[in-house]
mmCIF file of C-alpha atoms in Angstrom:
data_model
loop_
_atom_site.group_PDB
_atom_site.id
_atom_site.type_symbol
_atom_site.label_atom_id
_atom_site.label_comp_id
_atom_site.label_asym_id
_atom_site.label_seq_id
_atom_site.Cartn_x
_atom_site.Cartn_y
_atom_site.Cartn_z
ATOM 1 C CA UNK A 18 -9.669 8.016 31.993
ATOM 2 C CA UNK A 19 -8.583 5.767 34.915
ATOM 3 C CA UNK A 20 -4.645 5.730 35.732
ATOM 4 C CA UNK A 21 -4.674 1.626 34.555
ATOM 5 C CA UNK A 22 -6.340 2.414 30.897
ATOM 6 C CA UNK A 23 -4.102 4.788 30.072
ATOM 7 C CA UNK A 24 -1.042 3.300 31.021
ATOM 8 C CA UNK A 25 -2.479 0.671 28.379
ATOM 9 C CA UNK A 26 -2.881 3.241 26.195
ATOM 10 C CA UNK A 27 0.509 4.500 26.459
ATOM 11 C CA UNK A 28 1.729 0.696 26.130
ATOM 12 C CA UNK A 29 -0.472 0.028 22.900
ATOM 13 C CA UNK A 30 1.413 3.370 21.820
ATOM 14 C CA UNK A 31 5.183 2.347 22.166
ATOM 15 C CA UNK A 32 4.828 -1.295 20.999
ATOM 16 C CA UNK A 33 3.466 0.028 17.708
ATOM 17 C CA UNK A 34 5.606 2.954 17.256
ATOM 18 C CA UNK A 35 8.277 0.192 17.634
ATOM 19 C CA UNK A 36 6.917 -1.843 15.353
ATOM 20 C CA UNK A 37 6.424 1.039 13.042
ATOM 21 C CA UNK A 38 10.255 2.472 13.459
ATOM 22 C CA UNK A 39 11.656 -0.325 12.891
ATOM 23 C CA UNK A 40 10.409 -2.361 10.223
ATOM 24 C CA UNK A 41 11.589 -1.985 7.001
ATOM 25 C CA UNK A 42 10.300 -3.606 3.440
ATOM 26 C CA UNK A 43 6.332 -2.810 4.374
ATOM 27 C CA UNK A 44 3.148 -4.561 5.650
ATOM 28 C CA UNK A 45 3.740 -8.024 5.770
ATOM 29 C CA UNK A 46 6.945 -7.707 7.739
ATOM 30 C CA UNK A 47 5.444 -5.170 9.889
ATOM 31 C CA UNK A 48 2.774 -8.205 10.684
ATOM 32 C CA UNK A 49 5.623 -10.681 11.649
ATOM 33 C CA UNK A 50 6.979 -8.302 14.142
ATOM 34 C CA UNK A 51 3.199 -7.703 15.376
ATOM 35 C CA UNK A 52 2.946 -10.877 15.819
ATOM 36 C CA UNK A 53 6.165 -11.221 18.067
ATOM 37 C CA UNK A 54 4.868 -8.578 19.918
ATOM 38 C CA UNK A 55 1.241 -8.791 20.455
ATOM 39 C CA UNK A 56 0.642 -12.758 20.641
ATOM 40 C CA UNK A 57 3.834 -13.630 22.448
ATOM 41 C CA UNK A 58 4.967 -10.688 24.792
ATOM 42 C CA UNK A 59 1.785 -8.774 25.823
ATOM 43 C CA UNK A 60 -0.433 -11.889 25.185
ATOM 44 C CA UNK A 61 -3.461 -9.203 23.893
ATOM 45 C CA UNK A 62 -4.409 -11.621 21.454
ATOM 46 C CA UNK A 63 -4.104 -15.525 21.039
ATOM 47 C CA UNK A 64 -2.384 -16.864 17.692
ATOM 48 C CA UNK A 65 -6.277 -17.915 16.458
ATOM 49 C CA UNK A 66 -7.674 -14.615 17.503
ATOM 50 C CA UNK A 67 -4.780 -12.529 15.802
ATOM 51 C CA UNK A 68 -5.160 -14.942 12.317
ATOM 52 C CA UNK A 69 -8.874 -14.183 12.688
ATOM 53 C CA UNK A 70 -8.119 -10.111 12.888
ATOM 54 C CA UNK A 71 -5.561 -10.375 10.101
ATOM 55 C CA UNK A 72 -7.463 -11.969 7.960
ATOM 56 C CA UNK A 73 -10.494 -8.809 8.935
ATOM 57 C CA UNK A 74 -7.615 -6.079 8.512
ATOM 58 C CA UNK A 75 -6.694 -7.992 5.073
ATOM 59 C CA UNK A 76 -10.000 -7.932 3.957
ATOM 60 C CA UNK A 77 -10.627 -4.023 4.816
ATOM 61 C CA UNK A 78 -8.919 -1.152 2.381
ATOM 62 C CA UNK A 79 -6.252 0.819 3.492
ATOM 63 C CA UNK A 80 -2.921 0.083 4.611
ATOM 64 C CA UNK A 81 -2.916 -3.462 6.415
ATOM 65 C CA UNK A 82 -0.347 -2.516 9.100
ATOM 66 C CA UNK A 83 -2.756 0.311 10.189
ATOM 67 C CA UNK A 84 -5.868 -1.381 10.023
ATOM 68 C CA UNK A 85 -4.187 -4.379 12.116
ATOM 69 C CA UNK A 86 -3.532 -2.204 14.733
ATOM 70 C CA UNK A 87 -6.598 -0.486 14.831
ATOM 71 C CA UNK A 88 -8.065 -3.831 15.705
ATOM 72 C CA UNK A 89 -5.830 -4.841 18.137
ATOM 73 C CA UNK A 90 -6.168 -0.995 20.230
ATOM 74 C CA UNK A 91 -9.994 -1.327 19.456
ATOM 75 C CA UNK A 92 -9.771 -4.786 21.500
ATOM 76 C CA UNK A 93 -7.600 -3.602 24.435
ATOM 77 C CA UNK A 94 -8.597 0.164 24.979
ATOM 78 C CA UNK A 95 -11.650 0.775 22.670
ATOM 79 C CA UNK A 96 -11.665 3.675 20.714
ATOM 80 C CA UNK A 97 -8.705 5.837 22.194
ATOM 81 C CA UNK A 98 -6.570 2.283 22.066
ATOM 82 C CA UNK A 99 -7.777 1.782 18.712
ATOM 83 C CA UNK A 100 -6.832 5.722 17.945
ATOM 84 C CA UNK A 101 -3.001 5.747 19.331
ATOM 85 C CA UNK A 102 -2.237 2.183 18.166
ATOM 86 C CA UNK A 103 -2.762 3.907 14.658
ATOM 87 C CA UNK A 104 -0.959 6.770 15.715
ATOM 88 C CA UNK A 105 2.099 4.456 16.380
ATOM 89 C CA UNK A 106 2.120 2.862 14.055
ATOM 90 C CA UNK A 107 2.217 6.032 11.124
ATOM 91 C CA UNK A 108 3.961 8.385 13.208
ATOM 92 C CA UNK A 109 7.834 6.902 12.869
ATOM 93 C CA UNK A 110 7.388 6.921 8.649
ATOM 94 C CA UNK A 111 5.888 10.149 9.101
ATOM 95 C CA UNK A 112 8.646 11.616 10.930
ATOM 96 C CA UNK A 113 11.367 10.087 8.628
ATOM 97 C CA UNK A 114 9.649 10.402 5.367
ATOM 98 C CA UNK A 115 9.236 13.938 6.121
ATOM 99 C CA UNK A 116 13.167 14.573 6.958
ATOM 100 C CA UNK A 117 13.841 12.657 3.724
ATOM 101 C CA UNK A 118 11.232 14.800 1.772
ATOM 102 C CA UNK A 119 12.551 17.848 2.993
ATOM 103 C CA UNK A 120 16.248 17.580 2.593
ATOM 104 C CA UNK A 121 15.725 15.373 -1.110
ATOM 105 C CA UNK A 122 14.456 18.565 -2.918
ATOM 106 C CA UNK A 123 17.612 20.266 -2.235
ATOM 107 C CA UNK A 124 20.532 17.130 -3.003
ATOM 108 C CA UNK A 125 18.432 15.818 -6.043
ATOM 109 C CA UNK A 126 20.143 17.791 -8.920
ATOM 110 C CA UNK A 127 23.624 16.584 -7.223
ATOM 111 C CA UNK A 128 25.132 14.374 -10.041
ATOM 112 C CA UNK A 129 26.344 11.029 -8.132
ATOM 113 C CA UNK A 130 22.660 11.334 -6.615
ATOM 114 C CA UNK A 131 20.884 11.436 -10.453
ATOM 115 C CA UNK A 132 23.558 8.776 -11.111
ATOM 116 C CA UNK A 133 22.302 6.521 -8.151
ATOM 117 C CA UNK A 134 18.900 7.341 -8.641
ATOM 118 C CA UNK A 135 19.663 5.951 -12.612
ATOM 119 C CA UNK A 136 20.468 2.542 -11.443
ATOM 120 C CA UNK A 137 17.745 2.517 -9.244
ATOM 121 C CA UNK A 138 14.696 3.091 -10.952
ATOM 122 C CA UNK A 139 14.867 0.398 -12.927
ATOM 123 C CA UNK A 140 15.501 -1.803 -10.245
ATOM 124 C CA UNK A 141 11.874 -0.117 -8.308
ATOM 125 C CA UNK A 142 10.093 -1.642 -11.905
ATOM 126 C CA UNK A 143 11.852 -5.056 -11.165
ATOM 127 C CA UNK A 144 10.310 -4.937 -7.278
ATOM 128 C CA UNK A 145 6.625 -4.105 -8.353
ATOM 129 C CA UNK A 146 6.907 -6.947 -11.417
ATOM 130 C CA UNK A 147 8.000 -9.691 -8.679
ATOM 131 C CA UNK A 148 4.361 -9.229 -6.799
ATOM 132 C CA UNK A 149 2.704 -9.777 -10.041
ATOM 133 C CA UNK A 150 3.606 -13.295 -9.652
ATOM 134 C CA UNK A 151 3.249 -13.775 -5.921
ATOM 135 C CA UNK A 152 -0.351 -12.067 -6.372
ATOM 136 C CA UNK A 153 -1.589 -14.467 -9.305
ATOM 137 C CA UNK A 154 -0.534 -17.259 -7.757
ATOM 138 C CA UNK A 155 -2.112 -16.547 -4.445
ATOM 139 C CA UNK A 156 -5.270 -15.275 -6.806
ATOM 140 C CA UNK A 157 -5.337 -18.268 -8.686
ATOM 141 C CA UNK A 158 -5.154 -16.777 -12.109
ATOM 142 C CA UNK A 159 -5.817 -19.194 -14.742
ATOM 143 C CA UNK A 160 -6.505 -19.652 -18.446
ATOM 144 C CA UNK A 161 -10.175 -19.226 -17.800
ATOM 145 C CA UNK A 162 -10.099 -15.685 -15.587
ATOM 146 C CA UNK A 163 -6.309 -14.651 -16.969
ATOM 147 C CA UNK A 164 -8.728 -12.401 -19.141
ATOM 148 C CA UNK A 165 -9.416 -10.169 -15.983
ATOM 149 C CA UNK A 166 -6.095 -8.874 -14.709
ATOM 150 C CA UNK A 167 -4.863 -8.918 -18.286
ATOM 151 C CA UNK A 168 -8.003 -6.397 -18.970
ATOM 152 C CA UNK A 169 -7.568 -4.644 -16.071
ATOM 153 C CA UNK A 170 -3.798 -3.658 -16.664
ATOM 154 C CA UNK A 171 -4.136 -3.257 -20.275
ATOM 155 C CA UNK A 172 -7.006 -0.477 -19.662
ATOM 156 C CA UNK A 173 -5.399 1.125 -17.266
ATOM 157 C CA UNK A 174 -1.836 1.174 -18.838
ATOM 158 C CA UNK A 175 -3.207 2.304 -22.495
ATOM 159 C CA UNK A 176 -6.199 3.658 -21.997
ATOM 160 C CA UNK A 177 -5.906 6.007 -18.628
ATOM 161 C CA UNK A 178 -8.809 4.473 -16.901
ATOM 162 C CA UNK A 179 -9.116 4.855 -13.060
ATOM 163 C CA UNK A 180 -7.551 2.021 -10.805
ATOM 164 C CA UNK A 181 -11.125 2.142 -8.493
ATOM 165 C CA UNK A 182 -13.722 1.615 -11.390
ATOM 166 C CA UNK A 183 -12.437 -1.856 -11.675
ATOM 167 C CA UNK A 184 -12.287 -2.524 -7.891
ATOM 168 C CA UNK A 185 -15.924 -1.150 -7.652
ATOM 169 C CA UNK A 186 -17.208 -2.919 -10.552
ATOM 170 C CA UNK A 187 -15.108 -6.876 -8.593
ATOM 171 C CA UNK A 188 -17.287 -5.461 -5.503
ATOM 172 C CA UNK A 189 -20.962 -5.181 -8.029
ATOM 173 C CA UNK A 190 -19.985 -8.068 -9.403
ATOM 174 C CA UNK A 191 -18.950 -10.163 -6.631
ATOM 175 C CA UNK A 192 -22.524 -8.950 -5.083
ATOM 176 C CA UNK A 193 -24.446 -9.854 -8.351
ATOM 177 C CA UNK A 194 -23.312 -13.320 -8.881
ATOM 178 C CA UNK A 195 -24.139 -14.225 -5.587
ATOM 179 C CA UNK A 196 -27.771 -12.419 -5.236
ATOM 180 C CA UNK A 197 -28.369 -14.256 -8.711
ATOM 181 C CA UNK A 198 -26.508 -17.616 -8.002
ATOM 182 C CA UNK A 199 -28.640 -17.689 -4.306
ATOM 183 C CA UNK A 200 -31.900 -17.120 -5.877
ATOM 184 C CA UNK A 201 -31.878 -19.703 -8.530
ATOM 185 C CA UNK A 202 -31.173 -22.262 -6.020
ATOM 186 C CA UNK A 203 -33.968 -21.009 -4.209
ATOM 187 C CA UNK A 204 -36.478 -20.721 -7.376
ATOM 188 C CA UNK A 205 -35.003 -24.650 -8.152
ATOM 189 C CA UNK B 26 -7.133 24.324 -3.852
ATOM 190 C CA UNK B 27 -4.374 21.991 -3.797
ATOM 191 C CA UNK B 28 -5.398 21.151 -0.179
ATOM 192 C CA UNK B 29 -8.657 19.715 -0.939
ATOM 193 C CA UNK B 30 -7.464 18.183 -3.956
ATOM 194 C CA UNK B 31 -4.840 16.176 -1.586
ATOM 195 C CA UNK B 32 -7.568 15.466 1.140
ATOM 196 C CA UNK B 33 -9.834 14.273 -1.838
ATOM 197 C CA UNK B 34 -7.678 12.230 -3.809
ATOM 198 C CA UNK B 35 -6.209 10.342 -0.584
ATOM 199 C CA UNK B 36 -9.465 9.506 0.372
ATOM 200 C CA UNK B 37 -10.136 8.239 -2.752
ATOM 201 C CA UNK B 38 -6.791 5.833 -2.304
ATOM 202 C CA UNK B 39 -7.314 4.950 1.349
ATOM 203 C CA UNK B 40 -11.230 3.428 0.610
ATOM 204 C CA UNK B 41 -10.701 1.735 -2.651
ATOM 205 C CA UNK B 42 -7.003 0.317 -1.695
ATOM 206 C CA UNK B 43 -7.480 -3.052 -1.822
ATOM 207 C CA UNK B 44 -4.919 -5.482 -1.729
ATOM 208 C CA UNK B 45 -2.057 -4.064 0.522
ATOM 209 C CA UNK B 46 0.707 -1.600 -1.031
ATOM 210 C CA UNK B 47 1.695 -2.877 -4.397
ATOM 211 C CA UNK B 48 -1.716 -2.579 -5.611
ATOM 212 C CA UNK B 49 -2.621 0.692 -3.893
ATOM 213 C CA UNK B 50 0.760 2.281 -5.960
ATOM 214 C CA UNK B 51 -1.657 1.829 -8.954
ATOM 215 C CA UNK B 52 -4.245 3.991 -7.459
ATOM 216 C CA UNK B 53 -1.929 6.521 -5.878
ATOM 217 C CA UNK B 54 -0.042 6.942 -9.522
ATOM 218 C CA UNK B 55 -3.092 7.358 -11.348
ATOM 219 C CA UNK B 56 -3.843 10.335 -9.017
ATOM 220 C CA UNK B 57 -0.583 11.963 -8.640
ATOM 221 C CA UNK B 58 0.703 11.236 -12.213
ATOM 222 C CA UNK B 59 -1.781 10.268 -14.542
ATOM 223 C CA UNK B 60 -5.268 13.094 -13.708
ATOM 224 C CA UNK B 61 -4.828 16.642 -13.719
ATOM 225 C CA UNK B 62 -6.880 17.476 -10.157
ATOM 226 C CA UNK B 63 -9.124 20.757 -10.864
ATOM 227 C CA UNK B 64 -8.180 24.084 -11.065
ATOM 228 C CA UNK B 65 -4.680 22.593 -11.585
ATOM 229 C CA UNK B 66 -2.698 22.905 -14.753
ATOM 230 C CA UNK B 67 -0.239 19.669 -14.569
ATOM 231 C CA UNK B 68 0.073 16.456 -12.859
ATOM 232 C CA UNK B 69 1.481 16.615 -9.264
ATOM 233 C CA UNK B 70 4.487 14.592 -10.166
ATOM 234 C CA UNK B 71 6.401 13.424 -13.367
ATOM 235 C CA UNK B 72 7.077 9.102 -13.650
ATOM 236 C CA UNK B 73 10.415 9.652 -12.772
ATOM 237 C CA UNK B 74 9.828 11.737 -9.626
ATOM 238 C CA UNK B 75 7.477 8.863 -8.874
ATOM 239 C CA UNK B 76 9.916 5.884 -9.499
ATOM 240 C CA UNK B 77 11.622 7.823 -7.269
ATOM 241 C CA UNK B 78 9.258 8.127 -4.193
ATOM 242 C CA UNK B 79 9.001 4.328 -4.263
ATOM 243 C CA UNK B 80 12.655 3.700 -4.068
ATOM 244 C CA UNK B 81 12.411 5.899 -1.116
ATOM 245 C CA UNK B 82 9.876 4.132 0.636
ATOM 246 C CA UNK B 83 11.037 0.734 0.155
ATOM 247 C CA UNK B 84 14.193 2.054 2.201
ATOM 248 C CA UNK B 85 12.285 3.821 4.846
ATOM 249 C CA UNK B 86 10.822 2.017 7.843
ATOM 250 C CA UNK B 87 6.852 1.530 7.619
ATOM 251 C CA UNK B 88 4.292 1.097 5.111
ATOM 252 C CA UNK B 89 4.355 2.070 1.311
ATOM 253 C CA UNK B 90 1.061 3.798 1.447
ATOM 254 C CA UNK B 91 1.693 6.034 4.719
ATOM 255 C CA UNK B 92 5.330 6.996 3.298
ATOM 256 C CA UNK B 93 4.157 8.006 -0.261
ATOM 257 C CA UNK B 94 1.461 9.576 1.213
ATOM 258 C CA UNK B 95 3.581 11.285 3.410
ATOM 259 C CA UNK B 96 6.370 12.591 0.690
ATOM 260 C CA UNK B 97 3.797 13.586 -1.798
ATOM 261 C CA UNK B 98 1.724 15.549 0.562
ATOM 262 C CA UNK B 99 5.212 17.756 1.133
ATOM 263 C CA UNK B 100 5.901 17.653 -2.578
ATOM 264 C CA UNK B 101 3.000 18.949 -3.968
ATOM 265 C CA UNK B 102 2.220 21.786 -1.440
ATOM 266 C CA UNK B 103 6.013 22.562 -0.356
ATOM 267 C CA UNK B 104 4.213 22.325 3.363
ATOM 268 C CA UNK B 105 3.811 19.945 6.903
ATOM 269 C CA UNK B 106 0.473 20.282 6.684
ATOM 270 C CA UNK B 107 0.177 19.042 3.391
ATOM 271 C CA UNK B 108 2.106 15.892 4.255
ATOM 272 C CA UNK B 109 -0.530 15.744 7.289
ATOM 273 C CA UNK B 110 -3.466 15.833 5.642
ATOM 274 C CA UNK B 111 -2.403 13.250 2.816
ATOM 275 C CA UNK B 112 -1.323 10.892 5.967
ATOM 276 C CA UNK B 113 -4.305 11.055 7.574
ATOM 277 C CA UNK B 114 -6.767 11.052 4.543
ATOM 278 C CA UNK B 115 -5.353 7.753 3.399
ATOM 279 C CA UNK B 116 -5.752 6.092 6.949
ATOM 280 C CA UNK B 117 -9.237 7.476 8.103
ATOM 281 C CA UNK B 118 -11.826 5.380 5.632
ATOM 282 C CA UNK B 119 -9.931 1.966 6.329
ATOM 283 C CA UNK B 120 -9.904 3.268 10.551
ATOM 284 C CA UNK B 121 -13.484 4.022 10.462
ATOM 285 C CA UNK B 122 -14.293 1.129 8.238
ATOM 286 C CA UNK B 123 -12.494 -1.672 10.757
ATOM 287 C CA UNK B 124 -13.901 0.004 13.588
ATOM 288 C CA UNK B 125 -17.479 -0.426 12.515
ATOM 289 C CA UNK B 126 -17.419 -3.204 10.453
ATOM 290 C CA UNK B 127 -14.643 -5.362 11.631
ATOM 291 C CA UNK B 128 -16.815 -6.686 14.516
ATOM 292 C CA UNK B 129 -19.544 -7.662 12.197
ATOM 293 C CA UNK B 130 -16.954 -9.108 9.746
ATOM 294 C CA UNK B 131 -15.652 -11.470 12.213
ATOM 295 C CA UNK B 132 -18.799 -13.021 12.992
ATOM 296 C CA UNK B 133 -19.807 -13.733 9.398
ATOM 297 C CA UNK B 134 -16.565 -14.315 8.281
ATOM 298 C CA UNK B 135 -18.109 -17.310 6.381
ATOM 299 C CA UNK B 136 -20.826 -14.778 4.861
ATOM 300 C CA UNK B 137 -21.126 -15.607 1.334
ATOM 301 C CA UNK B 138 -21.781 -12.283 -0.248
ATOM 302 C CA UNK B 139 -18.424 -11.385 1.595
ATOM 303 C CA UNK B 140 -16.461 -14.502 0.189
ATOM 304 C CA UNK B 141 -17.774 -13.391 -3.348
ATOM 305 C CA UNK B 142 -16.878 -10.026 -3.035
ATOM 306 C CA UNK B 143 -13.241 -10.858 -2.201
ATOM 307 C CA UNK B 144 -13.360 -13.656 -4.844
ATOM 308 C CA UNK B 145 -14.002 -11.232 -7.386
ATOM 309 C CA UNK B 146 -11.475 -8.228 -5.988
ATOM 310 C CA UNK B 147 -8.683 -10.841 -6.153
ATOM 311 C CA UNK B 148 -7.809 -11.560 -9.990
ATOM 312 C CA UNK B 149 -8.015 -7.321 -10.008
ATOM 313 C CA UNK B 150 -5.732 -7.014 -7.762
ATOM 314 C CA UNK B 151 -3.516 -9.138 -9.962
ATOM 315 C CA UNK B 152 -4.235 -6.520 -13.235
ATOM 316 C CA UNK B 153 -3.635 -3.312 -10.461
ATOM 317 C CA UNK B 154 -0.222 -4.279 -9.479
ATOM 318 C CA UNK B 155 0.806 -5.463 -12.921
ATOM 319 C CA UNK B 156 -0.249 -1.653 -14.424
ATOM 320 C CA UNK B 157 1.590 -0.239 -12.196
ATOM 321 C CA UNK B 158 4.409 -1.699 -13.383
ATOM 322 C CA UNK B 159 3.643 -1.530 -16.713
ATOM 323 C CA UNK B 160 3.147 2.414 -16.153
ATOM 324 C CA UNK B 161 6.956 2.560 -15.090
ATOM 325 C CA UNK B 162 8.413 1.075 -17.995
ATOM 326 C CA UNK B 163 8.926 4.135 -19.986
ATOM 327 C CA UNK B 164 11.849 5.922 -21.277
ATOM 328 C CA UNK B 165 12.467 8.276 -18.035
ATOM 329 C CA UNK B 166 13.190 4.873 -15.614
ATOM 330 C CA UNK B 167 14.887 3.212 -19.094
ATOM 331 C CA UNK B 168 16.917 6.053 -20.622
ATOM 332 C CA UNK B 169 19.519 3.658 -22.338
ATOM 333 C CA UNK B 170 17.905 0.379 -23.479
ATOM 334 C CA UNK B 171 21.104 -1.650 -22.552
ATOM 335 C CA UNK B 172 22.648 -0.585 -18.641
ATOM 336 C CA UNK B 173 18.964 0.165 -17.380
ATOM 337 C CA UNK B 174 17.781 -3.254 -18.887
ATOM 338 C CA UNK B 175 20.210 -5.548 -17.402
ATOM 339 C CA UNK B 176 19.586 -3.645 -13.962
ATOM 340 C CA UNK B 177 15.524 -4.051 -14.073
ATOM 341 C CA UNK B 178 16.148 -8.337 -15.056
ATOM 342 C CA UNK B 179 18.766 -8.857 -13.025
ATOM 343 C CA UNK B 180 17.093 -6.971 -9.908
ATOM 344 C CA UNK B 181 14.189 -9.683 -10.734
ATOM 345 C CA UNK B 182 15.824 -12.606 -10.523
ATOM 346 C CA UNK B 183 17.345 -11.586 -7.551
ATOM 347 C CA UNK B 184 14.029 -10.759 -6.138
ATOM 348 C CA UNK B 185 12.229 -13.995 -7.340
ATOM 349 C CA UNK B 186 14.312 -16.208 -6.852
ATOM 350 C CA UNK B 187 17.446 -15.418 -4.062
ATOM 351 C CA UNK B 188 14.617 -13.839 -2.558
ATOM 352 C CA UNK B 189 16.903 -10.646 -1.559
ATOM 353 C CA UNK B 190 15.286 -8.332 0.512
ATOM 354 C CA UNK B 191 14.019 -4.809 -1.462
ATOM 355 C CA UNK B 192 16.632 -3.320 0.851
ATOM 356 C CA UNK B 193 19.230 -4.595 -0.309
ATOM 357 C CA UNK B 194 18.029 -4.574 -3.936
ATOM 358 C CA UNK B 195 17.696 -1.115 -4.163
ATOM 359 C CA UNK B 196 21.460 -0.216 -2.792
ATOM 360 C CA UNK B 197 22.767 -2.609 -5.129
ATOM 361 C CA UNK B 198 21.051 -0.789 -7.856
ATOM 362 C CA UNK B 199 22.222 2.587 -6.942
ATOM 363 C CA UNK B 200 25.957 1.124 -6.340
ATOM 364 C CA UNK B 201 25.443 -0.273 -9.785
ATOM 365 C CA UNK B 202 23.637 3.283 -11.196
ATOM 366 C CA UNK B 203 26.872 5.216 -9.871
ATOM 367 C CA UNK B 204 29.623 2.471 -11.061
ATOM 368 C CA UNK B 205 28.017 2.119 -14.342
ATOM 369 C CA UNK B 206 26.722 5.689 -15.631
#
């Protein structure tokens, strides 16, 4: 490794443990800071190149912060950029979640915690209701398809089925329809 | 065992997350809360210990899905390594994924098997994040059905529409939890 790649390396590193230490509230704000960082100070990608990637690290599984970076390391340094921009980017929630997770387990049966933790958990039901909303908008749920993320959460809710069978069966489906839909307009 | 189980069920969550965190709390309760993994006898965690992981994470820096990850990999084993190997089994698919396809994807980023696929994934999405709120609203997170009501609508509208940031959402909520029980 010549002295110039991995001093990029080590770069790619810091800016995302940065990014990754201090960003609270999770992957979209993480993405305004990349931006900040990665379009406007190290210039590694121009605003249409990054809106191209995020919309490729959107469109991939996993956790959108990490798969962002992995594009922008994979761009700069290859595979060992691609590697430690990932790296950065988990290792501060790593570090603090672990402190957290270690020292909870003994302070949890401390009263004024349990009390906290009372007024909290209902307020951790409001935060996941809000996205609902943001989501279906953004999906544009209407009365025709309302059916399928009403179906969805009602079978998982009630009836214990797994979260992945209906993203595999959107991903056959999405497939099907457009194998079908492409060969009847060839056929016509 | 419990190791495997861990590596396994991450996995599982890191290759099917669609959607961005939200959504990926469905899959990652339905594995930690909902299935009994084999050879086990009980769920990794109860609702409530959930509930509480996410009100963790949404004050920690980074992403929901590394941070639970992170906390129940420690939780359920009692060790680092657990907490490793949940971090890094719910990163690797998506990291080998973007690496190999994202180059292809950004050619034929008009492809239209691609545009159908995400079509159809979308409106799911919707139904994933909604269960996993649905799965919440159960006696441990709403003890009372007065003090813990008033918190949950309240901590909505302030979401919605003052558009507060989680932060701050969840320390009113515990400042309200310790004034009011």
């Amino acid at each position: 490794m010549s002295k110039s790649i991995s001093k990029t390396i080590f770069e790619l590193f810091l800016t995302f443990f940065k990014i990754g230490a201090f960003t609270f509230g999770g992957g979209w704000v993480m993405i305004a800071m990349m931006e900040k960082d990665i379009v406007d100070k190290h210039k590694w990608f121009t605003k249409e190149e990054f809106i191209d990637n995020l919309a490729i690290a959107q469109s991939m599984p996993g956790i959108l912060a990490v798969n962002m970076a992995v594009l922008v390391g994979n761009k700069i340094a290859k595979k060992w950029g691609a590697f430690y921009s990932a790296l950065g980017t988990i290792l501060p929630s790593f570090i603090v979640i672990l402190t957290i997770a270690i020292f909870f387990v003994t302070i949890n049966d401390n009263p004024v915690v349990e009390r906290v933790f009372k007024g909290i958990r209902p307020a951790v039901v409001a935060l996941i209701i809000a996205p609902v909303f943001t989501t279906a908008k953004s999906a544009k749920i209407n009365i025709k398809n309302f059916w399928v993320p009403l179906s969805t959460a009602l079978l998982i809710t009630f009836c214990g089925f797994s979260p992945i069978a209906f993203i595999a069966l959107a991903i056959v489906y999405g497939i099907a329809r457009c194998y079908f839909s492409n060969r009847e307009t060839k056929t016509e | 065992m419990i190791y495997i189980n861990l590596l396994i069920a991450y996995l599982k969550i890191g290759l099917f997350g669609f959607g961005g965190g939200y959504a990926m709390l469905s899959l990652i309760q339905h594995e930690v809360v909902d299935v009994i993994h084999y050879g086990e006898t009980q769920p990794w965690l109860t609702l409530q210990e959930f509930t509480d992981i996410v009100a963790i994470s949404q004050m920690s820096p980074g992403p929901i899905g590394i941070n639970s990850a992170t906390y129940i990999g420690y939780k359920v084993t009692g060790t680092v390594l657990g907490s490793i190997i949940a971090t890094i089994a719910v990163c690797l698919p998506s990291f080998i994924l973007v690496l190999i396809v994202g180059k292809i994807l950004l050619k034929k980023r008009d492809n239209i098997y691609i545009k159908s696929i995400f079509s159809a994934i979308r409106p799911v999405v919707v139904g994933l994040i909604a269960s996993a709120a649905l799965l919440l609203m159960n006696k441990e997170n709403f003890p009372d059905y007065t003090i813990s009501i008033v918190i949950c609508l309240v901590a909505f509208l302030l979401v919605r529409y003052a558009k507060l940031h989680p932060i701050l959402i969840v320390i009113l909520a515990g400042v309200a939890g310790y004034l009011l029980y």
